[in-house]
PDB file of C-alpha atoms and ligand atoms in Angstrom:
ATOM      1  CA  UNK A 213      -0.507 -21.656 -12.252  1.00  0.00           C
ATOM      2  CA  UNK A 214       1.833 -18.722 -11.480  1.00  0.00           C
ATOM      3  CA  UNK A 215      -0.340 -15.888 -10.145  1.00  0.00           C
ATOM      4  CA  UNK A 216      -0.612 -12.842 -12.355  1.00  0.00           C
ATOM      5  CA  UNK A 217      -1.074  -9.413 -10.921  1.00  0.00           C
ATOM      6  CA  UNK A 218      -1.755  -6.122 -12.691  1.00  0.00           C
ATOM      7  CA  UNK A 219       0.257  -2.936 -12.237  1.00  0.00           C
ATOM      8  CA  UNK A 220       0.501   0.530 -13.833  1.00  0.00           C
ATOM      9  CA  UNK A 221       2.281   0.516 -17.207  1.00  0.00           C
ATOM     10  CA  UNK A 222       3.317   4.096 -16.441  1.00  0.00           C
ATOM     11  CA  UNK A 223       3.085   4.851 -12.731  1.00  0.00           C
ATOM     12  CA  UNK A 224       2.385   8.512 -11.911  1.00  0.00           C
ATOM     13  CA  UNK A 225       4.737   8.186  -8.935  1.00  0.00           C
ATOM     14  CA  UNK A 226       7.719   7.477 -11.254  1.00  0.00           C
ATOM     15  CA  UNK A 227       8.676   4.279  -9.522  1.00  0.00           C
ATOM     16  CA  UNK A 228       8.637   5.573  -5.861  1.00  0.00           C
ATOM     17  CA  UNK A 229       6.770   2.457  -4.833  1.00  0.00           C
ATOM     18  CA  UNK A 230       3.466   4.126  -3.847  1.00  0.00           C
ATOM     19  CA  UNK A 231       1.069   2.354  -6.196  1.00  0.00           C
ATOM     20  CA  UNK A 232      -0.771  -0.428  -4.404  1.00  0.00           C
ATOM     21  CA  UNK A 233       0.682  -3.309  -6.426  1.00  0.00           C
ATOM     22  CA  UNK A 234       3.733  -2.810  -4.228  1.00  0.00           C
ATOM     23  CA  UNK A 235       2.047  -4.360  -1.216  1.00  0.00           C
ATOM     24  CA  UNK A 236       0.900  -7.388  -3.284  1.00  0.00           C
ATOM     25  CA  UNK A 237       4.428  -7.797  -4.702  1.00  0.00           C
ATOM     26  CA  UNK A 238       5.904  -7.515  -1.245  1.00  0.00           C
ATOM     27  CA  UNK A 239       3.499 -10.150   0.176  1.00  0.00           C
ATOM     28  CA  UNK A 240       4.356 -12.560  -2.616  1.00  0.00           C
ATOM     29  CA  UNK A 241       8.011 -11.932  -2.143  1.00  0.00           C
ATOM     30  CA  UNK A 242       7.746 -12.547   1.608  1.00  0.00           C
ATOM     31  CA  UNK A 243       6.247 -15.972   1.115  1.00  0.00           C
ATOM     32  CA  UNK A 244       8.481 -16.895  -1.843  1.00  0.00           C
ATOM     33  CA  UNK A 245       5.673 -17.112  -4.392  1.00  0.00           C
ATOM     34  CA  UNK A 246       6.840 -16.221  -7.914  1.00  0.00           C
ATOM     35  CA  UNK A 247       4.363 -14.102  -9.920  1.00  0.00           C
ATOM     36  CA  UNK A 248       3.850 -12.578 -13.362  1.00  0.00           C
ATOM     37  CA  UNK A 249       2.804  -8.999 -13.953  1.00  0.00           C
ATOM     38  CA  UNK A 250       0.519  -7.670 -16.646  1.00  0.00           C
ATOM     39  CA  UNK A 251       0.989  -3.966 -17.077  1.00  0.00           C
ATOM     40  CA  UNK A 252      -2.073  -1.839 -17.951  1.00  0.00           C
ATOM     41  CA  UNK A 253      -2.455   1.676 -19.205  1.00  0.00           C
ATOM     42  CA  UNK A 254      -5.027   4.083 -17.711  1.00  0.00           C
ATOM     43  CA  UNK A 255      -7.147   3.497 -20.795  1.00  0.00           C
ATOM     44  CA  UNK A 256      -7.017  -0.230 -20.515  1.00  0.00           C
ATOM     45  CA  UNK A 257      -7.988  -0.122 -16.832  1.00  0.00           C
ATOM     46  CA  UNK A 258     -11.359   1.378 -17.777  1.00  0.00           C
ATOM     47  CA  UNK A 259     -12.102  -1.108 -20.565  1.00  0.00           C
ATOM     48  CA  UNK A 260     -14.515  -3.998 -20.111  1.00  0.00           C
ATOM     49  CA  UNK A 261     -11.841  -6.741 -20.135  1.00  0.00           C
ATOM     50  CA  UNK A 262     -10.099  -5.157 -17.078  1.00  0.00           C
ATOM     51  CA  UNK A 263     -13.349  -4.201 -15.418  1.00  0.00           C
ATOM     52  CA  UNK A 264     -14.351  -7.869 -15.427  1.00  0.00           C
ATOM     53  CA  UNK A 265     -11.430  -8.362 -13.048  1.00  0.00           C
ATOM     54  CA  UNK A 266     -11.780  -5.044 -11.188  1.00  0.00           C
ATOM     55  CA  UNK A 267     -15.253  -3.416 -11.031  1.00  0.00           C
ATOM     56  CA  UNK A 268     -13.708  -0.023 -10.279  1.00  0.00           C
ATOM     57  CA  UNK A 269     -11.217  -0.093 -13.186  1.00  0.00           C
ATOM     58  CA  UNK A 270      -8.071  -0.006 -11.014  1.00  0.00           C
ATOM     59  CA  UNK A 271      -4.947  -1.863 -10.142  1.00  0.00           C
ATOM     60  CA  UNK A 272      -3.882  -4.180  -8.519  1.00  0.00           C
ATOM     61  CA  UNK A 273      -5.752  -7.389  -9.451  1.00  0.00           C
ATOM     62  CA  UNK A 274      -4.718 -10.984  -8.866  1.00  0.00           C
ATOM     63  CA  UNK A 275      -5.478 -14.045 -10.919  1.00  0.00           C
ATOM     64  CA  UNK A 276      -4.698 -17.618 -10.053  1.00  0.00           C
ATOM     65  CA  UNK A 277      -6.280 -20.924 -11.007  1.00  0.00           C
ATOM     66  CA  UNK A 278      -9.792 -19.675 -11.692  1.00  0.00           C
ATOM     67  CA  UNK A 279      -9.705 -17.130  -8.869  1.00  0.00           C
ATOM     68  CA  UNK A 280      -9.768 -13.425  -9.718  1.00  0.00           C
ATOM     69  CA  UNK A 281      -9.354 -10.922  -6.875  1.00  0.00           C
ATOM     70  CA  UNK A 282      -9.240  -7.148  -6.587  1.00  0.00           C
ATOM     71  CA  UNK A 283      -8.560  -4.925  -3.533  1.00  0.00           C
ATOM     72  CA  UNK A 284      -4.975  -4.969  -2.355  1.00  0.00           C
ATOM     73  CA  UNK A 285      -5.977  -5.914   1.205  1.00  0.00           C
ATOM     74  CA  UNK A 286      -8.004  -8.888   0.027  1.00  0.00           C
ATOM     75  CA  UNK A 287      -5.149 -10.066  -2.161  1.00  0.00           C
ATOM     76  CA  UNK A 288      -2.571  -9.737   0.669  1.00  0.00           C
ATOM     77  CA  UNK A 289      -4.962 -11.630   2.969  1.00  0.00           C
ATOM     78  CA  UNK A 290      -5.383 -14.342   0.404  1.00  0.00           C
ATOM     79  CA  UNK A 291      -1.638 -14.713  -0.056  1.00  0.00           C
ATOM     80  CA  UNK A 292      -1.115 -14.714   3.735  1.00  0.00           C
ATOM     81  CA  UNK A 293      -3.756 -17.422   4.211  1.00  0.00           C
ATOM     82  CA  UNK A 294      -2.356 -19.637   1.480  1.00  0.00           C
ATOM     83  CA  UNK A 295       1.254 -19.528   2.524  1.00  0.00           C
ATOM     84  CA  UNK A 296       3.193 -19.673   5.727  1.00  0.00           C
ATOM     85  CA  UNK A 297       5.022 -16.569   6.886  1.00  0.00           C
ATOM     86  CA  UNK A 298       2.653 -13.643   6.923  1.00  0.00           C
ATOM     87  CA  UNK A 299       0.125 -14.664   9.537  1.00  0.00           C
ATOM     88  CA  UNK A 300       0.611 -16.356  12.903  1.00  0.00           C
ATOM     89  CA  UNK A 301      -0.680 -19.964  13.083  1.00  0.00           C
ATOM     90  CA  UNK A 302      -2.536 -19.619  16.391  1.00  0.00           C
ATOM     91  CA  UNK A 303      -6.132 -18.497  15.993  1.00  0.00           C
ATOM     92  CA  UNK A 304      -5.943 -15.696  18.509  1.00  0.00           C
ATOM     93  CA  UNK A 305      -2.691 -14.235  17.185  1.00  0.00           C
ATOM     94  CA  UNK A 306      -3.993 -14.577  13.602  1.00  0.00           C
ATOM     95  CA  UNK A 307      -7.147 -12.679  14.463  1.00  0.00           C
ATOM     96  CA  UNK A 308      -5.079  -9.884  16.127  1.00  0.00           C
ATOM     97  CA  UNK A 309      -2.832  -9.654  12.998  1.00  0.00           C
ATOM     98  CA  UNK A 310      -5.888  -9.506  10.779  1.00  0.00           C
ATOM     99  CA  UNK A 311      -7.275  -6.659  12.930  1.00  0.00           C
ATOM    100  CA  UNK A 312      -4.036  -4.708  12.180  1.00  0.00           C
ATOM    101  CA  UNK A 313      -4.553  -5.299   8.474  1.00  0.00           C
ATOM    102  CA  UNK A 314      -7.980  -3.735   8.719  1.00  0.00           C
ATOM    103  CA  UNK A 315      -6.674  -0.959  10.938  1.00  0.00           C
ATOM    104  CA  UNK A 316      -4.053  -0.020   8.348  1.00  0.00           C
ATOM    105  CA  UNK A 317      -6.553   0.036   5.483  1.00  0.00           C
ATOM    106  CA  UNK A 318      -9.647   1.277   7.276  1.00  0.00           C
ATOM    107  CA  UNK A 319      -8.410   3.567  10.036  1.00  0.00           C
ATOM    108  CA  UNK A 320      -4.941   4.859   9.119  1.00  0.00           C
ATOM    109  CA  UNK A 321      -5.021   4.937   5.339  1.00  0.00           C
ATOM    110  CA  UNK A 322      -8.213   7.016   4.739  1.00  0.00           C
ATOM    111  CA  UNK A 323      -6.955  10.275   6.305  1.00  0.00           C
ATOM    112  CA  UNK A 324      -3.621   9.813   4.543  1.00  0.00           C
ATOM    113  CA  UNK A 325      -5.156   9.257   1.171  1.00  0.00           C
ATOM    114  CA  UNK A 326      -7.592  12.181   1.627  1.00  0.00           C
ATOM    115  CA  UNK A 327      -4.618  14.463   2.431  1.00  0.00           C
ATOM    116  CA  UNK A 328      -2.627  13.181  -0.514  1.00  0.00           C
ATOM    117  CA  UNK A 329      -5.598  13.585  -2.927  1.00  0.00           C
ATOM    118  CA  UNK A 330      -6.054  17.205  -1.670  1.00  0.00           C
ATOM    119  CA  UNK A 331      -2.423  18.019  -2.375  1.00  0.00           C
ATOM    120  CA  UNK A 332      -2.885  16.805  -5.938  1.00  0.00           C
ATOM    121  CA  UNK A 333      -6.395  17.968  -6.806  1.00  0.00           C
ATOM    122  CA  UNK A 334      -7.175  20.977  -4.603  1.00  0.00           C
ATOM    123  CA  UNK A 335      -3.854  22.830  -4.563  1.00  0.00           C
ATOM    124  CA  UNK A 336      -5.289  25.716  -6.660  1.00  0.00           C
ATOM    125  CA  UNK A 337      -8.383  26.298  -4.512  1.00  0.00           C
ATOM    126  CA  UNK A 338      -8.626  29.451  -2.369  1.00  0.00           C
ATOM    127  CA  UNK A 339      -9.374  27.378   0.699  1.00  0.00           C
ATOM    128  CA  UNK A 340      -6.573  24.916   0.182  1.00  0.00           C
ATOM    129  CA  UNK A 341      -4.147  26.133   2.889  1.00  0.00           C
ATOM    130  CA  UNK A 342      -6.941  26.157   5.529  1.00  0.00           C
ATOM    131  CA  UNK A 343      -8.112  22.672   4.483  1.00  0.00           C
ATOM    132  CA  UNK A 344      -4.595  21.301   4.586  1.00  0.00           C
ATOM    133  CA  UNK A 345      -4.228  22.311   8.225  1.00  0.00           C
ATOM    134  CA  UNK A 346      -7.353  20.236   9.063  1.00  0.00           C
ATOM    135  CA  UNK A 347      -6.202  17.212   6.956  1.00  0.00           C
ATOM    136  CA  UNK A 348      -2.711  17.342   8.458  1.00  0.00           C
ATOM    137  CA  UNK A 349      -4.168  17.252  11.971  1.00  0.00           C
ATOM    138  CA  UNK A 350      -6.390  14.257  11.145  1.00  0.00           C
ATOM    139  CA  UNK A 351      -3.340  12.407  10.019  1.00  0.00           C
ATOM    140  CA  UNK A 352      -1.343  13.497  13.041  1.00  0.00           C
ATOM    141  CA  UNK A 353      -4.064  12.142  15.367  1.00  0.00           C
ATOM    142  CA  UNK A 354      -3.729   8.700  13.857  1.00  0.00           C
ATOM    143  CA  UNK A 355       0.121   8.827  13.866  1.00  0.00           C
ATOM    144  CA  UNK A 356       0.156   9.827  17.543  1.00  0.00           C
ATOM    145  CA  UNK A 357      -2.132   6.963  18.367  1.00  0.00           C
ATOM    146  CA  UNK A 358      -0.193   4.418  16.336  1.00  0.00           C
ATOM    147  CA  UNK A 359       3.148   5.685  17.714  1.00  0.00           C
ATOM    148  CA  UNK A 360       1.834   5.285  21.286  1.00  0.00           C
ATOM    149  CA  UNK A 361       0.713   1.750  20.598  1.00  0.00           C
ATOM    150  CA  UNK A 362       3.929   0.683  18.797  1.00  0.00           C
ATOM    151  CA  UNK A 363       6.088   2.090  21.586  1.00  0.00           C
ATOM    152  CA  UNK A 364       9.588   0.610  21.357  1.00  0.00           C
ATOM    153  CA  UNK A 365       8.437  -2.658  19.756  1.00  0.00           C
ATOM    154  CA  UNK A 366       9.775  -3.650  16.334  1.00  0.00           C
ATOM    155  CA  UNK A 367       6.342  -4.667  14.993  1.00  0.00           C
ATOM    156  CA  UNK A 368       2.725  -4.103  15.947  1.00  0.00           C
ATOM    157  CA  UNK A 369       1.832  -7.540  17.174  1.00  0.00           C
ATOM    158  CA  UNK A 370       4.779  -9.825  17.938  1.00  0.00           C
ATOM    159  CA  UNK A 371       6.633 -10.931  14.831  1.00  0.00           C
ATOM    160  CA  UNK A 372       6.328  -9.155  11.485  1.00  0.00           C
ATOM    161  CA  UNK A 373       3.060 -10.094   9.874  1.00  0.00           C
ATOM    162  CA  UNK A 374       0.638  -8.945   7.082  1.00  0.00           C
ATOM    163  CA  UNK A 375      -0.598  -6.136   9.369  1.00  0.00           C
ATOM    164  CA  UNK A 376       2.845  -4.615   9.467  1.00  0.00           C
ATOM    165  CA  UNK A 377       3.230  -5.089   5.728  1.00  0.00           C
ATOM    166  CA  UNK A 378       0.089  -3.073   5.028  1.00  0.00           C
ATOM    167  CA  UNK A 379       0.773  -0.474   7.770  1.00  0.00           C
ATOM    168  CA  UNK A 380       4.274   0.224   6.361  1.00  0.00           C
ATOM    169  CA  UNK A 381       2.950   0.711   2.857  1.00  0.00           C
ATOM    170  CA  UNK A 382       0.231   2.993   4.161  1.00  0.00           C
ATOM    171  CA  UNK A 383       2.741   5.163   6.177  1.00  0.00           C
ATOM    172  CA  UNK A 384       5.099   5.354   3.167  1.00  0.00           C
ATOM    173  CA  UNK A 385       2.380   7.418   1.401  1.00  0.00           C
ATOM    174  CA  UNK A 386       3.419  10.259   3.774  1.00  0.00           C
ATOM    175  CA  UNK A 387       6.880  10.399   2.244  1.00  0.00           C
ATOM    176  CA  UNK A 388       7.924  13.954   1.662  1.00  0.00           C
ATOM    177  CA  UNK A 389       5.126  15.426   3.753  1.00  0.00           C
ATOM    178  CA  UNK A 390       7.239  15.737   6.915  1.00  0.00           C
ATOM    179  CA  UNK A 391       4.258  14.504   8.957  1.00  0.00           C
ATOM    180  CA  UNK A 392       5.988  11.292  10.006  1.00  0.00           C
ATOM    181  CA  UNK A 393       9.242  12.982  11.132  1.00  0.00           C
ATOM    182  CA  UNK A 394       8.172  13.838  14.716  1.00  0.00           C
ATOM    183  CA  UNK A 395       7.387  10.143  15.348  1.00  0.00           C
ATOM    184  CA  UNK A 396      10.750   8.559  15.530  1.00  0.00           C
ATOM    185  CA  UNK A 397       9.442   5.085  16.336  1.00  0.00           C
ATOM    186  CA  UNK A 398       7.202   5.224  13.249  1.00  0.00           C
ATOM    187  CA  UNK A 399      10.025   6.352  10.897  1.00  0.00           C
ATOM    188  CA  UNK A 400      12.192   3.549  12.243  1.00  0.00           C
ATOM    189  CA  UNK A 401       9.254   1.145  11.827  1.00  0.00           C
ATOM    190  CA  UNK A 402       8.920   2.118   8.133  1.00  0.00           C
ATOM    191  CA  UNK A 403      12.761   1.835   7.704  1.00  0.00           C
ATOM    192  CA  UNK A 404      12.581  -1.685   9.223  1.00  0.00           C
ATOM    193  CA  UNK A 405       9.940  -2.669   6.789  1.00  0.00           C
ATOM    194  CA  UNK A 406      11.860  -1.168   3.833  1.00  0.00           C
ATOM    195  CA  UNK A 407      15.006  -2.964   4.859  1.00  0.00           C
ATOM    196  CA  UNK A 408      13.439  -6.479   4.482  1.00  0.00           C
ATOM    197  CA  UNK A 409      14.863  -8.257   1.530  1.00  0.00           C
ATOM    198  CA  UNK A 410      11.358  -9.117   0.233  1.00  0.00           C
ATOM    199  CA  UNK A 411      10.368  -5.452   0.316  1.00  0.00           C
ATOM    200  CA  UNK A 412      13.531  -4.518  -1.543  1.00  0.00           C
ATOM    201  CA  UNK A 413      12.828  -7.053  -4.271  1.00  0.00           C
ATOM    202  CA  UNK A 414       9.257  -5.838  -4.610  1.00  0.00           C
ATOM    203  CA  UNK A 415      10.373  -2.229  -4.837  1.00  0.00           C
ATOM    204  CA  UNK A 416      13.086  -2.949  -7.393  1.00  0.00           C
ATOM    205  CA  UNK A 417      10.664  -4.892  -9.542  1.00  0.00           C
ATOM    206  CA  UNK A 418       8.140  -2.063  -9.520  1.00  0.00           C
ATOM    207  CA  UNK A 419      10.847   0.597 -10.159  1.00  0.00           C
ATOM    208  CA  UNK A 420      12.246  -1.503 -13.064  1.00  0.00           C
ATOM    209  CA  UNK A 421       8.894  -1.129 -14.885  1.00  0.00           C
ATOM    210  CA  UNK A 422       9.316   2.691 -14.732  1.00  0.00           C
ATOM    211  CA  UNK A 423      13.063   2.740 -15.665  1.00  0.00           C
ATOM    212  CA  UNK A 424      12.577   0.269 -18.507  1.00  0.00           C
ATOM    213  CA  UNK A 425      10.103   2.689 -20.088  1.00  0.00           C
ATOM    214  CA  UNK A 426      11.861   5.864 -19.130  1.00  0.00           C
ATOM    215  CA  UNK A 427      15.544   5.239 -19.712  1.00  0.00           C
ATOM    216  CA  UNK A 428      18.058   7.898 -18.661  1.00  0.00           C
TER     217      UNK A 428
HETATM  218  N1  GTB B 894      -8.942   0.098  -2.464  1.00  0.00           N
HETATM  219  C1  GTB B 894      -8.172  -0.278  -3.590  1.00  0.00           C
HETATM  220  C2  GTB B 894      -7.050  -1.265  -3.273  1.00  0.00           C
HETATM  221  O1  GTB B 894      -6.525  -1.199  -2.152  1.00  0.00           O
HETATM  222  O2  GTB B 894      -6.683  -2.101  -4.099  1.00  0.00           O
HETATM  223  C3  GTB B 894      -7.625   0.984  -4.239  1.00  0.00           C
HETATM  224  C4  GTB B 894      -6.881   0.701  -5.569  1.00  0.00           C
HETATM  225  C5  GTB B 894      -6.344   2.005  -6.173  1.00  0.00           C
HETATM  226  O3  GTB B 894      -6.510   3.116  -5.699  1.00  0.00           O
HETATM  227  N2  GTB B 894      -5.632   1.808  -7.297  1.00  0.00           N
HETATM  228  C6  GTB B 894      -5.060   2.943  -7.923  1.00  0.00           C
HETATM  229  C7  GTB B 894      -5.549   3.021  -9.366  1.00  0.00           C
HETATM  230  O4  GTB B 894      -5.707   2.058 -10.044  1.00  0.00           O
HETATM  231  C8  GTB B 894      -3.501   2.772  -7.996  1.00  0.00           C
HETATM  232  S1  GTB B 894      -2.856   2.720  -6.329  1.00  0.00           S
HETATM  233  N3  GTB B 894      -5.792   4.294  -9.818  1.00  0.00           N
HETATM  234  C9  GTB B 894      -6.242   4.570 -11.176  1.00  0.00           C
HETATM  235  C10 GTB B 894      -7.630   4.868 -11.248  1.00  0.00           C
HETATM  236  O5  GTB B 894      -8.373   4.799 -10.222  1.00  0.00           O
HETATM  237  O6  GTB B 894      -8.071   5.270 -12.354  1.00  0.00           O
HETATM  238  C11 GTB B 894      -3.124   4.428  -5.797  1.00  0.00           C
HETATM  239  C12 GTB B 894      -1.975   5.316  -6.114  1.00  0.00           C
HETATM  240  C13 GTB B 894      -1.800   5.875  -7.369  1.00  0.00           C
HETATM  241  C14 GTB B 894      -0.763   6.749  -7.648  1.00  0.00           C
HETATM  242  C15 GTB B 894       0.114   7.029  -6.660  1.00  0.00           C
HETATM  243  N4  GTB B 894       1.152   7.947  -6.899  1.00  0.00           N
HETATM  244  O7  GTB B 894       1.377   8.410  -8.051  1.00  0.00           O
HETATM  245  O8  GTB B 894       1.854   8.425  -5.920  1.00  0.00           O
HETATM  246  C16 GTB B 894      -0.020   6.467  -5.371  1.00  0.00           C
HETATM  247  C17 GTB B 894      -1.080   5.624  -5.116  1.00  0.00           C
END
């Protein structure tokens, strides 16, 4: 069966590639696995039929031959385990690449998401400016550490792998914040990820959903 993923019917980012189905699309494109997409509205995401797939009423989900998955990281890991190309074959290298997948989602993404949510939901609060300074610094700490580790390498652990795929999507969430700009090796790292043909196909497919619904 062709896997089916879910994505926003109407993404609030207007096709900028920030919703998390992008990482799943990218992984599927990297390994050459065709997929179908079921678009869901915000209302549908909270209905029982979708919650059976995703207990938290979110996207993305993934269905294939009796398997239903939620959590973008778990889906990317599943795709990477089933197909060649996204994880090294040697056990040690595979474990290291998996550690970077967790680092992206568990160590780098949380402060970035917290900052991004504050800019959306807390902008009108009297303490917003003060809080933003704190949130910015938390993000900068992680960027500094990541930048130091990456150094002048192309990818985090040898060849491009699922850890880089997730890390690039996480860092992209800082687009427009200016926080990434001082870290030249990280901006180049993100650009390298975005230049991959599989990324470009994934981005174009997600953008097409938005432009089809919002012509002109
Ligand atoms: N931990 C889960 C995962 O990794 O899969 C998180 C899933 C998640 O946050 N899904 C979001 C969602 O369904 C979409 S990606 N939200 C609807 C809801 O919770 O009701 C997050 C996202 C949304 C919008 C933008 N944007 O507009 O810039 C960026 C990222």
